[in-house]
Coordinates of C-alpha atoms and ligand atoms in Angstrom, one line a residue:
M1 CA 105.7 152.7 80.2
S2 CA 103.2 152.6 77.9
S3 CA 102.1 155.7 75.6
N4 CA 99.4 156.5 73.1
S5 CA 102.6 157.2 70.1
P6 CA 102.7 154.4 67.3
P7 CA 104.9 151.1 68.6
P8 CA 108.8 150.4 67.8
A9 CA 109.9 148.2 64.6
L10 CA 109.3 144.9 66.8
A11 CA 106.5 143.9 69.2
T12 CA 108.2 144.5 72.7
P13 CA 106.0 143.2 76.1
A14 CA 104.1 145.5 77.6
D15 CA 105.5 147.8 80.7
L16 CA 103.2 148.7 83.2
H17 CA 105.6 149.8 85.8
G18 CA 103.9 153.1 87.3
R19 CA 100.6 152.2 86.8
R20 CA 97.7 150.9 88.7
A21 CA 96.0 147.9 87.7
L22 CA 92.4 145.9 89.2
V23 CA 91.2 142.4 89.0
T24 CA 88.5 141.3 89.8
G25 CA 88.6 137.4 91.0
A26 CA 92.4 137.3 91.4
A27 CA 92.2 134.8 94.6
S28 CA 91.9 131.6 91.7
G29 CA 92.1 130.3 87.9
I30 CA 92.4 133.0 85.0
G31 CA 92.0 136.0 87.6
A32 CA 94.7 135.0 89.3
A33 CA 96.9 134.5 86.0
I34 CA 95.8 138.0 85.1
V35 CA 97.8 139.0 88.7
G36 CA 101.2 136.4 87.7
R37 CA 101.6 138.5 84.9
Y38 CA 100.8 141.8 85.5
L39 CA 102.9 142.1 88.3
A40 CA 105.5 140.4 86.1
C41 CA 105.0 144.0 84.1
G42 CA 105.3 145.4 86.6
A43 CA 101.8 146.6 88.0
Q44 CA 100.6 147.5 91.1
V45 CA 97.9 145.0 91.1
Y46 CA 95.1 145.4 93.6
A47 CA 93.5 142.0 93.8
V48 CA 90.0 141.7 94.4
D49 CA 88.1 138.5 95.4
R50 CA 85.2 137.8 97.9
D51 CA 87.6 134.9 99.2
E52 CA 89.6 135.9 102.5
A53 CA 92.3 132.6 102.2
G54 CA 91.9 133.0 98.2
L55 CA 93.5 135.7 98.3
K56 CA 96.0 134.7 101.4
T57 CA 98.0 132.3 99.5
L58 CA 98.2 134.1 95.9
V59 CA 99.9 136.5 97.8
G60 CA 102.2 133.7 99.5
R61 CA 102.0 133.0 95.7
F62 CA 104.8 136.1 94.8
P63 CA 106.3 136.5 97.9
T64 CA 108.6 139.5 96.5
D65 CA 105.9 141.2 94.6
G66 CA 104.1 141.9 97.2
P67 CA 104.6 145.3 98.1
R68 CA 102.9 145.7 94.9
L69 CA 99.9 143.5 94.9
V70 CA 97.2 144.2 97.4
P71 CA 94.6 142.0 98.2
L72 CA 90.7 143.2 99.0
V73 CA 88.5 141.1 100.0
A74 CA 85.0 142.4 98.6
D75 CA 82.0 141.1 97.6
L76 CA 81.4 142.2 93.4
A77 CA 77.4 141.5 94.3
D78 CA 77.3 144.0 97.5
L79 CA 76.7 146.6 94.5
T80 CA 76.4 149.4 96.8
G81 CA 80.0 148.6 98.5
L82 CA 81.7 148.7 95.1
A83 CA 81.9 152.1 95.8
D84 CA 84.2 151.5 98.5
L85 CA 87.5 149.6 95.3
P86 CA 90.3 152.2 94.7
T87 CA 89.3 153.9 91.6
D88 CA 92.7 155.6 90.9
V89 CA 93.0 151.7 88.4
D90 CA 94.7 152.6 85.2
V91 CA 93.9 148.8 83.9
L92 CA 90.3 146.9 84.8
V93 CA 89.8 143.5 84.5
N94 CA 86.4 142.5 84.9
N95 CA 87.1 138.6 85.8
A96 CA 84.8 137.6 87.9
G97 CA 82.2 134.9 87.2
L98 CA 80.7 132.1 88.2
Q99 CA 78.0 129.2 86.5
H100 CA 74.7 127.7 87.6
I101 CA 73.3 125.3 84.2
A102 CA 70.3 125.3 85.2
P103 CA 66.6 124.6 82.5
V104 CA 65.4 128.0 81.9
E105 CA 62.0 126.7 83.5
D106 CA 64.0 125.6 87.0
F107 CA 66.3 128.2 86.5
P108 CA 67.2 129.8 90.5
L109 CA 64.9 133.4 90.4
D110 CA 67.7 134.5 92.6
R111 CA 70.9 132.7 91.3
F112 CA 69.8 134.7 88.0
E113 CA 70.0 138.1 90.0
L114 CA 72.8 137.3 91.4
I115 CA 75.5 136.3 87.9
L116 CA 73.8 139.0 86.7
A117 CA 74.4 141.4 89.5
V118 CA 78.6 139.7 89.4
M119 CA 78.8 139.4 86.2
L120 CA 77.6 142.7 84.5
H121 CA 76.2 144.8 86.5
A122 CA 79.7 145.0 88.4
P123 CA 81.8 144.9 85.6
F124 CA 79.8 148.7 84.6
R125 CA 80.4 149.7 88.1
L126 CA 83.8 149.7 88.2
V127 CA 84.2 151.3 84.7
R128 CA 82.3 153.7 85.7
Q129 CA 84.3 154.9 88.1
C130 CA 87.3 154.2 86.7
L131 CA 87.0 156.1 83.6
P132 CA 87.6 159.9 85.4
H133 CA 91.2 157.8 86.4
M134 CA 91.7 157.3 83.1
Y135 CA 90.1 159.9 81.2
A136 CA 92.4 162.4 83.3
R137 CA 96.0 160.9 82.4
G138 CA 94.9 160.0 78.8
W139 CA 95.3 156.4 79.1
G140 CA 94.0 153.4 80.2
R141 CA 92.8 149.6 79.7
V142 CA 90.2 147.7 80.1
V143 CA 90.1 144.4 79.9
N144 CA 86.3 142.1 79.7
V145 CA 86.5 138.0 80.5
S146 CA 84.0 137.2 78.2
S147 CA 83.7 133.6 77.2
A148 CA 82.6 132.0 73.7
H149 CA 79.3 132.2 75.8
G150 CA 79.9 136.1 75.1
R151 CA 78.8 135.0 71.4
R152 CA 77.4 131.9 71.4
A153 CA 74.8 129.6 73.4
S154 CA 74.4 126.2 75.4
A155 CA 71.4 125.0 76.9
F156 CA 70.9 125.3 80.3
K157 CA 72.9 128.6 81.0
S158 CA 71.2 131.2 81.2
A159 CA 72.4 133.7 83.1
Y160 CA 75.4 133.3 82.4
V161 CA 75.2 133.4 78.3
T162 CA 72.9 136.3 79.2
A163 CA 75.7 138.6 81.5
K164 CA 79.1 137.7 79.6
H165 CA 76.0 138.7 75.8
G166 CA 75.3 142.0 78.1
L167 CA 79.3 142.3 78.4
E168 CA 80.8 142.4 75.7
G169 CA 78.0 144.6 74.4
L170 CA 78.6 146.9 76.9
S171 CA 82.3 147.0 76.3
K172 CA 82.0 148.1 73.4
V173 CA 80.2 151.6 74.3
V174 CA 83.6 152.0 76.4
A175 CA 85.5 151.6 73.5
L176 CA 83.5 153.6 72.0
E177 CA 83.6 156.6 74.5
G178 CA 87.4 156.1 75.7
A179 CA 88.8 156.0 72.7
A180 CA 89.3 159.5 72.3
H181 CA 90.0 159.7 76.1
G182 CA 93.3 157.0 75.0
V183 CA 91.1 153.6 76.5
T184 CA 90.6 150.5 74.7
S185 CA 88.8 148.1 75.9
N186 CA 88.1 144.7 75.5
C187 CA 87.1 141.1 75.2
I188 CA 88.8 137.8 75.7
S189 CA 86.2 135.4 75.3
P190 CA 87.9 131.8 75.9
G191 CA 86.4 128.4 75.3
Y192 CA 87.0 125.4 78.0
V193 CA 90.0 126.5 80.5
R194 CA 90.8 124.5 83.3
T195 CA 89.8 126.5 86.5
P196 CA 88.4 125.9 89.2
L197 CA 85.2 126.9 87.2
V198 CA 85.8 124.0 84.9
E199 CA 86.0 121.7 87.5
K200 CA 82.5 122.3 89.5
Q201 CA 81.1 122.3 85.7
I202 CA 81.9 118.9 85.4
A203 CA 80.2 117.6 88.5
E204 CA 76.7 119.2 87.7
Q205 CA 76.9 118.8 84.3
A206 CA 77.3 115.1 84.3
A207 CA 74.3 114.7 87.1
T208 CA 72.1 117.7 84.8
R209 CA 72.3 114.9 81.6
G210 CA 72.7 112.1 83.5
I211 CA 76.7 110.9 81.8
A212 CA 79.8 110.4 83.2
E213 CA 82.1 113.1 84.2
D214 CA 85.4 112.3 81.6
E215 CA 82.1 112.2 78.6
V216 CA 80.7 115.0 79.3
I217 CA 84.8 116.6 79.0
D218 CA 85.2 115.1 76.0
K219 CA 81.8 114.4 74.5
V220 CA 80.4 118.4 75.6
M221 CA 82.7 120.4 76.3
L222 CA 85.4 119.9 73.2
E223 CA 82.5 118.5 70.7
A224 CA 82.5 122.1 70.5
M225 CA 86.1 123.3 70.4
A226 CA 87.8 122.2 67.5
V227 CA 91.4 122.7 68.7
K228 CA 91.2 118.8 71.5
R229 CA 92.2 121.3 74.8
L230 CA 91.6 122.4 77.9
V231 CA 93.1 125.8 77.7
E232 CA 95.2 127.0 80.0
P233 CA 95.1 130.2 83.1
Q234 CA 98.5 131.5 81.6
E235 CA 97.0 131.6 77.6
V236 CA 94.6 134.2 78.7
A237 CA 96.9 136.2 81.7
E238 CA 99.1 136.2 78.5
L239 CA 96.4 138.2 76.1
A240 CA 95.6 139.9 78.8
A241 CA 99.2 141.6 78.8
F242 CA 99.1 142.8 75.0
L243 CA 96.4 144.2 75.5
C244 CA 98.2 146.4 78.1
G245 CA 101.6 146.8 75.2
P246 CA 102.3 148.6 73.2
S247 CA 101.1 146.6 70.0
S248 CA 97.8 146.5 70.8
L249 CA 96.8 150.1 70.9
S250 CA 94.2 149.9 67.5
I251 CA 92.5 147.0 69.1
T252 CA 89.8 148.3 70.3
G253 CA 86.3 146.7 70.9
A254 CA 86.9 143.5 70.0
S255 CA 85.9 140.5 71.6
I256 CA 88.8 138.2 70.7
A257 CA 88.6 134.7 70.5
M258 CA 90.5 132.0 71.9
D259 CA 88.7 129.3 71.7
G260 CA 90.1 126.7 70.4
G261 CA 88.0 127.5 66.9
W262 CA 84.3 127.1 69.3
T263 CA 82.9 130.0 67.0
A264 CA 84.5 129.6 64.0
R265 CA 81.6 128.1 63.3
Ligands
LIG301 P1 87.1 130.0 89.0 O1 86.3 130.1 89.9 O2 88.4 129.8 89.1 O3 87.9 131.9 89.6 C1 86.4 133.0 89.8 C2 86.5 133.9 91.2 O4 85.9 134.6 91.1 C3 86.8 133.5 92.1 O5 88.1 133.5 93.4 C4 85.4 134.2 92.4 O6 85.9 134.2 94.3 C5 85.5 135.4 92.4 N1 83.9 135.1 92.3 C6 82.6 134.9 91.9 N2 81.9 135.8 92.2 C7 82.1 136.2 93.6 C8 81.7 137.8 93.9 N3 80.7 138.0 94.6 N4 82.6 138.5 95.1 C9 84.1 138.8 94.8 N5 84.7 137.4 93.5 C10 83.6 136.3 93.4 O7 87.1 130.2 87.6 P2 87.7 131.3 86.4 O8 88.0 130.5 85.4 O9 88.6 132.1 86.4 O10 86.9 131.7 85.4 C11 87.2 133.6 85.4 C12 86.6 134.1 84.4 O11 86.4 133.8 83.3 C13 84.3 134.4 85.2 O12 84.3 135.8 84.2 C14 84.1 133.4 83.6 O13 82.9 133.8 83.3 C15 85.9 133.3 82.2 N6 85.5 132.2 81.3 C16 86.0 131.2 82.3 C17 86.4 130.4 80.8 C18 86.6 128.1 81.9 O14 86.7 127.4 81.4 N7 87.6 128.5 83.3 C19 86.3 129.9 80.0 C20 85.5 131.6 79.1 C21 85.6 132.3 80.9

């Protein structure tokens, strides 16, 4: 089991046997990849998503890990309902997210509030209710899946950019408060990752900007990334595992870019 003692001379992978992780947005994309990676590290994983069918598919992907994979159907927009989720959590991954593309003056008020609820208010409530268990055990890891949009803005994404910038701030505060209790808190900040969320955006951006879908990938998405490829979900999951391993003891309050150089500009 990982501890807060110094790591061995050579880096070793995260050992999460005896640890419980809670991953939100677990049914798809990055969340599903993190679930798989944490199961491989030995963790028990609470997989939280509103997509019941997606969770069933996820469980089917990891048949031998069945007893350690606990699917939980929950809508994170129901903020009071979050109190029913487990709090005996050693690793909290705030990952669930959604996007809406529109100019500020046309941005639907209910979509703005929904995005802030799922991507900022829910992470605050979850970390608030999981920290006491982490503090009691003297070890915890908070992994916030942020974005290059936690560090940079893009037109037409006011709710998403606002939520991700807020998440980056929350993560830093948790890092400062948690340090004395063996708890680290970090953001992973990817550029465009090949997931259903991005596939949906391609069509939406094409309509909003009045351009073809392949132009959206080349001229809008990859334009900002010096490395001209979409990030794969497994790469994000690998970093999420590293942040729980013995070589990351001093990494906290960080926003680790995985954005092909986007925020190097
Ligand atoms: P995805 O659409 O593949 O998966 C998101 C998951 O969140 C889905 O399973 C969905 O059901 C769940 N979800 C959404 N709203 C929910 C709610 N109200 N309650 C419970 N579950 C809910 O998306 P993804 O690309 O894997 O995104 C995961 C995270 O990564 C998001 O926070 C996103 O902002 C971030 N991110 C994605 C990219 C990218 O390019 N894909 C880049 C940077 C950051």
